[in-house]
Amino acid sequence: MNDKNGKRSAFSRFEIGTLATLAPALLILLLLVKVYGVARFSLTTATALATAAPLSVFIGTLALYQYASMAIVAASSLLLSIAWYWNLYPSAGASHSFFAVPARVTFRCRIRSASYTLFRRTRFTLLHPLKQGMIALAQFKALLRGRGRLRHLVPLTVLLMLFSVLLTPPYYLIRASIASAAVLILWSFLRRKVSLPALAAYAAVVALVISLILTLETPWVPAEVVSLKHPIFVGLSSKHKVMMSQYPVAFIVSDNNGWTAMLVNENRYLTWVRDSDITSRKICHLAGQLGSGQVVYLVLRGQPYTSPNVGCPIR
């Protein structure tokens, strides 16, 4: 995109493909920051957490932000649908309406085109997986800009939005709706400088960073009430050892080779306990760790959500 002087704007120079290339590094950085926050900014504890069960850190962190991720998917699919539709029908906004469907193309024809495109892509992927992977990487930038053959999948992105909305709690959905409206308003002023998918990508990154900051000290594994045969002492030295409760609320980090690594919720001490010293473990619902599971699907059915786990004791 060029400005009045014929020079490329800053938004055009930073390609979305660059963000896709940096995604693995950003994900690793996110996980390290998350471990650092859960350890309450102790490098020793953070290092032990990261090395004890790295796969648990990765999967658990993704699961922890599933509510927020579903809201982001719903908002992103809506914005992509608008951007791709705008690219398919450049004159759609002439009548000050986003959804002015041209008379020459009916919605039924668009659904059939999307279904056929999806069928061809699926068949080609199954027959040539490696080649399809290279083609997908090459078309990623064009896809986000609303170009390429996959732009005909607009009706399917609408279905993805509706599916994500059903699986998202209203608490997160309301905030995603406000963020989407803000992105559309901002895009209306910056339309000549940045594309809507690019602006949506930046907004999604900002939303993830804000969610990470607000829940930086929230562990990625569920809390448990651990019953021990006898209290144990934890601390840095013999002069600073603290006797831990016989029934601590802790987060189980790993469990192998006859030892259980657990992070005590009260003081975030990371300790290893023999499996033989543990009599029982019960998952409990720790207030503030996870959001409400009352998704839109349950709201529409009139079915209340109650956690299957008992509340964690307050110590």
Short mmCIF file of C-alpha atoms in Angstrom, two decimals:
data_model
loop_
_atom_site.label_atom_id
_atom_site.label_comp_id
_atom_site.label_asym_id
_atom_site.label_seq_id
_atom_site.Cartn_x
_atom_site.Cartn_y
_atom_site.Cartn_z
CA MET A 1 0.00 0.00 0.00
CA ASN A 2 1.50 3.34 -1.05
CA ASP A 3 0.95 6.77 0.41
CA LYS A 4 0.46 10.02 -1.50
CA ASN A 5 4.19 10.31 -2.17
CA GLY A 6 4.40 6.83 -3.65
CA LYS A 7 6.22 5.39 -0.66
CA ARG A 8 5.16 2.24 1.10
CA SER A 9 3.62 2.75 4.51
CA ALA A 10 5.01 1.19 7.67
CA PHE A 11 2.10 -1.24 7.82
CA SER A 12 2.91 -2.50 4.33
CA ARG A 13 6.60 -2.94 5.06
CA PHE A 14 5.82 -5.23 8.01
CA GLU A 15 4.26 -8.22 6.33
CA ILE A 16 1.93 -10.64 8.10
CA GLY A 17 4.19 -13.43 6.84
CA THR A 18 6.89 -12.06 9.16
CA LEU A 19 4.56 -12.50 12.11
CA ALA A 20 3.84 -16.08 11.02
CA THR A 21 7.59 -16.77 10.80
CA LEU A 22 8.16 -15.39 14.30
CA ALA A 23 5.17 -17.25 15.77
CA PRO A 24 7.20 -20.23 17.15
CA ALA A 25 9.67 -17.89 18.87
CA LEU A 26 6.81 -15.79 20.27
CA LEU A 27 5.10 -18.94 21.56
CA ILE A 28 8.27 -20.08 23.35
CA LEU A 29 8.66 -16.60 24.85
CA LEU A 30 5.03 -16.69 26.01
CA LEU A 31 5.58 -20.04 27.74
CA LEU A 32 8.76 -18.83 29.45
CA VAL A 33 7.04 -15.68 30.67
CA LYS A 34 4.14 -17.78 31.92
CA VAL A 35 6.45 -20.10 33.86
CA TYR A 36 8.26 -17.06 35.28
CA GLY A 37 4.98 -15.58 36.52
CA VAL A 38 3.69 -18.83 38.03
CA ALA A 39 6.98 -19.17 39.92
CA ARG A 40 6.33 -15.67 41.29
CA PHE A 41 9.42 -14.35 39.56
CA SER A 42 11.86 -16.82 41.05
CA LEU A 43 14.38 -17.91 38.41
CA THR A 44 15.25 -21.08 40.33
CA THR A 45 11.64 -22.19 40.58
CA ALA A 46 10.92 -21.13 36.99
CA THR A 47 13.83 -23.19 35.68
CA ALA A 48 12.71 -26.22 37.68
CA LEU A 49 9.13 -25.87 36.42
CA ALA A 50 10.21 -25.54 32.79
CA THR A 51 12.52 -28.55 32.91
CA ALA A 52 10.31 -30.83 35.04
CA ALA A 53 7.52 -31.20 32.46
CA PRO A 54 7.92 -28.98 29.37
CA LEU A 55 5.10 -30.73 27.49
CA SER A 56 2.77 -30.12 30.41
CA VAL A 57 3.67 -26.42 30.32
CA PHE A 58 2.82 -26.21 26.62
CA ILE A 59 -0.46 -28.15 26.62
CA GLY A 60 -1.60 -26.79 29.97
CA THR A 61 -1.01 -23.18 28.98
CA LEU A 62 -2.98 -23.63 25.76
CA ALA A 63 -5.85 -25.25 27.70
CA LEU A 64 -5.78 -22.50 30.33
CA TYR A 65 -6.54 -19.84 27.72
CA GLN A 66 -9.11 -21.89 25.82
CA TYR A 67 -12.03 -19.63 26.73
CA ALA A 68 -10.14 -16.55 25.58
CA SER A 69 -8.86 -18.39 22.49
CA MET A 70 -12.38 -19.38 21.44
CA ALA A 71 -13.47 -15.75 21.78
CA ILE A 72 -10.52 -14.65 19.65
CA VAL A 73 -11.37 -17.29 17.02
CA ALA A 74 -14.96 -16.06 16.92
CA ALA A 75 -13.91 -12.42 16.53
CA SER A 76 -11.16 -13.22 13.99
CA SER A 77 -13.43 -15.37 11.83
CA LEU A 78 -15.99 -12.56 11.79
CA LEU A 79 -13.39 -9.98 10.74
CA LEU A 80 -11.93 -12.33 8.13
CA SER A 81 -15.40 -12.92 6.71
CA ILE A 82 -15.95 -9.19 6.39
CA ALA A 83 -12.51 -8.64 4.86
CA TRP A 84 -12.81 -11.49 2.34
CA TYR A 85 -16.37 -10.48 1.45
CA TRP A 86 -15.22 -6.91 0.89
CA ASN A 87 -12.48 -8.19 -1.42
CA LEU A 88 -14.90 -10.43 -3.32
CA TYR A 89 -17.39 -7.60 -3.81
CA PRO A 90 -15.55 -4.25 -3.78
CA SER A 91 -18.80 -2.40 -4.48
CA ALA A 92 -20.60 -3.99 -1.52
CA GLY A 93 -20.07 -0.89 0.62
CA ALA A 94 -21.34 1.55 -2.00
CA SER A 95 -24.79 1.48 -0.45
CA HIS A 96 -23.29 1.90 3.05
CA SER A 97 -23.94 -1.76 3.82
CA PHE A 98 -21.39 -4.48 4.50
CA PHE A 99 -23.70 -7.22 3.28
CA ALA A 100 -25.11 -5.94 -0.04
CA VAL A 101 -24.97 -9.20 -2.03
CA PRO A 102 -24.70 -8.62 -5.80
CA ALA A 103 -27.67 -9.88 -7.74
CA ARG A 104 -25.51 -11.94 -10.10
CA VAL A 105 -24.22 -14.17 -7.28
CA THR A 106 -26.73 -15.73 -4.92
CA PHE A 107 -25.90 -16.92 -1.44
CA ARG A 108 -26.74 -20.49 -2.49
CA CYS A 109 -24.14 -20.32 -5.27
CA ARG A 110 -21.59 -18.99 -2.79
CA ILE A 111 -22.27 -21.91 -0.41
CA ARG A 112 -21.85 -24.42 -3.25
CA SER A 113 -18.60 -22.73 -4.33
CA ALA A 114 -17.24 -22.86 -0.78
CA SER A 115 -18.15 -26.53 -0.38
CA TYR A 116 -16.53 -27.45 -3.70
CA THR A 117 -13.38 -25.48 -2.85
CA LEU A 118 -13.12 -27.24 0.50
CA PHE A 119 -13.59 -30.65 -1.18
CA ARG A 120 -10.83 -29.99 -3.73
CA ARG A 121 -8.44 -28.72 -1.06
CA THR A 122 -9.07 -31.73 1.18
CA ARG A 123 -8.55 -34.22 -1.64
CA PHE A 124 -5.33 -32.54 -2.80
CA THR A 125 -3.99 -32.43 0.79
CA LEU A 126 -4.58 -36.16 1.27
CA LEU A 127 -2.87 -37.02 -2.02
CA HIS A 128 0.04 -34.56 -1.75
CA PRO A 129 0.55 -33.55 1.91
CA LEU A 130 4.08 -32.11 1.56
CA LYS A 131 3.29 -30.18 -1.59
CA GLN A 132 0.12 -28.83 -0.03
CA GLY A 133 2.11 -27.66 2.99
CA MET A 134 4.48 -25.64 0.82
CA ILE A 135 1.58 -24.17 -1.13
CA ALA A 136 -0.21 -23.24 2.10
CA LEU A 137 2.84 -21.35 3.35
CA ALA A 138 3.17 -19.50 0.05
CA GLN A 139 -0.50 -18.52 0.05
CA PHE A 140 -0.66 -17.48 3.69
CA LYS A 141 -0.03 -13.80 3.05
CA ALA A 142 -2.44 -13.69 0.11
CA LEU A 143 -5.05 -15.48 2.19
CA LEU A 144 -4.91 -12.92 4.99
CA ARG A 145 -5.19 -10.11 2.47
CA GLY A 146 -8.42 -11.56 1.15
CA ARG A 147 -6.92 -12.82 -2.08
CA GLY A 148 -6.33 -16.25 -3.55
CA ARG A 149 -8.72 -19.13 -4.08
CA LEU A 150 -9.47 -19.69 -0.41
CA ARG A 151 -11.33 -16.39 -0.25
CA HIS A 152 -14.37 -18.31 -1.51
CA LEU A 153 -14.59 -19.98 1.90
CA VAL A 154 -16.32 -16.92 3.35
CA PRO A 155 -19.53 -18.80 4.24
CA LEU A 156 -17.48 -21.43 6.09
CA THR A 157 -15.71 -18.77 8.16
CA VAL A 158 -19.16 -17.55 9.17
CA LEU A 159 -20.00 -21.08 10.29
CA LEU A 160 -16.70 -21.20 12.21
CA MET A 161 -17.68 -17.96 13.93
CA LEU A 162 -21.08 -19.35 14.94
CA PHE A 163 -19.49 -22.59 16.21
CA SER A 164 -16.94 -20.64 18.27
CA VAL A 165 -19.64 -18.40 19.70
CA LEU A 166 -21.57 -21.42 20.99
CA LEU A 167 -18.49 -22.72 22.83
CA THR A 168 -17.50 -19.37 24.38
CA PRO A 169 -18.73 -18.05 27.75
CA PRO A 170 -20.62 -14.73 27.46
CA TYR A 171 -18.03 -13.09 29.74
CA TYR A 172 -15.35 -13.47 27.06
CA LEU A 173 -17.74 -13.08 24.13
CA ILE A 174 -18.86 -9.61 25.20
CA ARG A 175 -15.27 -8.42 25.40
CA ALA A 176 -14.46 -9.97 22.03
CA SER A 177 -17.45 -8.15 20.52
CA ILE A 178 -16.28 -4.83 21.94
CA ALA A 179 -12.76 -5.48 20.59
CA SER A 180 -14.16 -6.39 17.15
CA ALA A 181 -16.22 -3.21 17.03
CA ALA A 182 -13.14 -1.19 18.00
CA VAL A 183 -11.10 -2.87 15.23
CA LEU A 184 -13.80 -2.10 12.64
CA ILE A 185 -14.00 1.54 13.74
CA LEU A 186 -10.22 1.89 13.65
CA TRP A 187 -10.06 0.20 10.26
CA SER A 188 -12.62 2.66 8.87
CA PHE A 189 -10.05 5.42 9.49
CA LEU A 190 -6.96 3.42 8.42
CA ARG A 191 -8.46 1.57 5.45
CA ARG A 192 -5.92 3.00 3.01
CA LYS A 193 -2.95 2.16 5.20
CA VAL A 194 -3.65 -1.29 6.62
CA SER A 195 -5.86 -4.23 5.67
CA LEU A 196 -8.56 -5.49 8.00
CA PRO A 197 -6.97 -8.97 8.44
CA ALA A 198 -3.64 -7.36 9.36
CA LEU A 199 -5.34 -5.10 11.89
CA ALA A 200 -7.24 -8.10 13.28
CA ALA A 201 -3.95 -10.01 13.65
CA TYR A 202 -2.40 -7.15 15.63
CA ALA A 203 -5.53 -6.91 17.80
CA ALA A 204 -5.42 -10.68 18.49
CA VAL A 205 -1.80 -10.43 19.61
CA VAL A 206 -2.63 -7.50 21.89
CA ALA A 207 -5.58 -9.44 23.36
CA LEU A 208 -3.35 -12.45 24.08
CA VAL A 209 -0.73 -10.26 25.75
CA ILE A 210 -3.37 -8.58 27.94
CA SER A 211 -4.83 -11.98 28.89
CA LEU A 212 -1.34 -13.23 29.77
CA ILE A 213 -0.60 -10.21 31.97
CA LEU A 214 -3.92 -10.48 33.83
CA THR A 215 -3.37 -14.20 34.53
CA LEU A 216 0.41 -14.24 34.77
CA GLU A 217 0.52 -16.02 38.14
CA THR A 218 -2.26 -18.50 37.32
CA PRO A 219 -0.86 -22.06 37.02
CA TRP A 220 -1.67 -24.15 33.96
CA VAL A 221 -2.61 -27.30 35.90
CA PRO A 222 -5.67 -27.75 38.14
CA ALA A 223 -5.35 -27.35 41.88
CA GLU A 224 -5.47 -30.47 44.04
CA VAL A 225 -5.81 -31.24 47.71
CA VAL A 226 -2.92 -33.60 48.47
CA SER A 227 -3.18 -35.77 51.56
CA LEU A 228 0.21 -36.62 53.02
CA LYS A 229 1.10 -39.24 55.62
CA HIS A 230 2.94 -36.61 57.60
CA PRO A 231 3.79 -32.91 57.20
CA ILE A 232 6.96 -32.08 55.30
CA PHE A 233 9.36 -29.18 55.60
CA VAL A 234 10.22 -26.95 52.66
CA GLY A 235 12.65 -24.05 52.38
CA LEU A 236 15.99 -22.86 51.08
CA SER A 237 18.09 -23.79 54.09
CA SER A 238 17.82 -25.42 57.49
CA LYS A 239 17.28 -22.00 59.12
CA HIS A 240 14.45 -21.03 56.79
CA LYS A 241 12.52 -24.29 56.55
CA VAL A 242 8.75 -24.05 56.90
CA MET A 243 6.47 -26.91 57.89
CA MET A 244 3.90 -27.50 55.18
CA SER A 245 0.36 -28.56 55.95
CA GLN A 246 -0.47 -32.23 55.86
CA TYR A 247 -3.27 -31.42 53.39
CA PRO A 248 -1.78 -28.73 51.14
CA VAL A 249 -3.49 -27.24 48.09
CA ALA A 250 -0.92 -27.76 45.37
CA PHE A 251 -0.42 -28.03 41.62
CA ILE A 252 1.06 -31.33 40.45
CA VAL A 253 3.81 -30.51 37.96
CA SER A 254 5.07 -34.02 37.22
CA ASP A 255 4.70 -37.55 38.54
CA ASN A 256 7.35 -40.09 37.52
CA ASN A 257 10.07 -42.37 38.90
CA GLY A 258 8.30 -42.69 42.23
CA TRP A 259 8.42 -38.93 42.95
CA THR A 260 5.75 -36.24 42.61
CA ALA A 261 6.74 -32.64 41.95
CA MET A 262 4.15 -30.23 43.30
CA LEU A 263 3.93 -26.46 43.54
CA VAL A 264 2.32 -25.39 46.81
CA ASN A 265 -0.32 -22.73 46.18
CA GLU A 266 0.16 -20.87 49.45
CA ASN A 267 3.81 -19.89 49.03
CA ARG A 268 4.68 -21.34 45.59
CA TYR A 269 7.33 -23.66 46.99
CA LEU A 270 8.27 -26.37 44.50
CA THR A 271 8.90 -29.62 46.30
CA TRP A 272 9.32 -33.30 45.46
CA VAL A 273 7.44 -35.86 47.54
CA ARG A 274 7.69 -39.64 47.39
CA ASP A 275 4.59 -41.29 45.97
CA SER A 276 4.53 -43.56 49.01
CA ASP A 277 4.04 -40.49 51.25
CA ILE A 278 0.87 -39.44 49.41
CA THR A 279 -2.33 -41.10 50.56
CA SER A 280 -4.79 -39.38 48.20
CA ARG A 281 -5.19 -36.58 45.65
CA LYS A 282 -8.43 -34.74 44.88
CA ILE A 283 -8.87 -32.08 42.20
CA CYS A 284 -10.55 -28.98 43.61
CA HIS A 285 -11.93 -25.76 42.14
CA LEU A 286 -9.62 -22.89 43.05
CA ALA A 287 -11.40 -19.55 42.95
CA GLY A 288 -9.98 -17.24 40.31
CA GLN A 289 -7.90 -19.85 38.50
CA LEU A 290 -10.37 -20.66 35.72
CA GLY A 291 -13.31 -18.77 34.30
CA SER A 292 -16.95 -19.81 34.30
CA GLY A 293 -17.86 -22.76 32.09
CA GLN A 294 -21.31 -21.34 31.31
CA VAL A 295 -20.87 -21.23 27.53
CA VAL A 296 -23.44 -19.77 25.15
CA TYR A 297 -24.58 -23.27 24.19
CA LEU A 298 -25.62 -23.98 27.78
CA VAL A 299 -27.21 -20.55 28.09
CA LEU A 300 -29.41 -21.18 25.05
CA ARG A 301 -30.45 -24.54 26.47
CA GLY A 302 -31.20 -22.99 29.85
CA GLN A 303 -28.80 -25.41 31.52
CA PRO A 304 -26.77 -23.99 34.42
CA TYR A 305 -23.11 -24.87 34.80
CA THR A 306 -21.80 -26.25 38.05
CA SER A 307 -18.23 -27.35 38.56
CA PRO A 308 -17.94 -31.13 39.15
CA ASN A 309 -15.13 -30.45 41.62
CA VAL A 310 -15.42 -29.26 45.21
CA GLY A 311 -13.97 -25.91 46.22
CA CYS A 312 -10.38 -25.79 47.43
CA PRO A 313 -10.03 -25.16 51.19
CA ILE A 314 -8.82 -21.66 52.05
CA ARG A 315 -5.65 -21.72 54.13
#
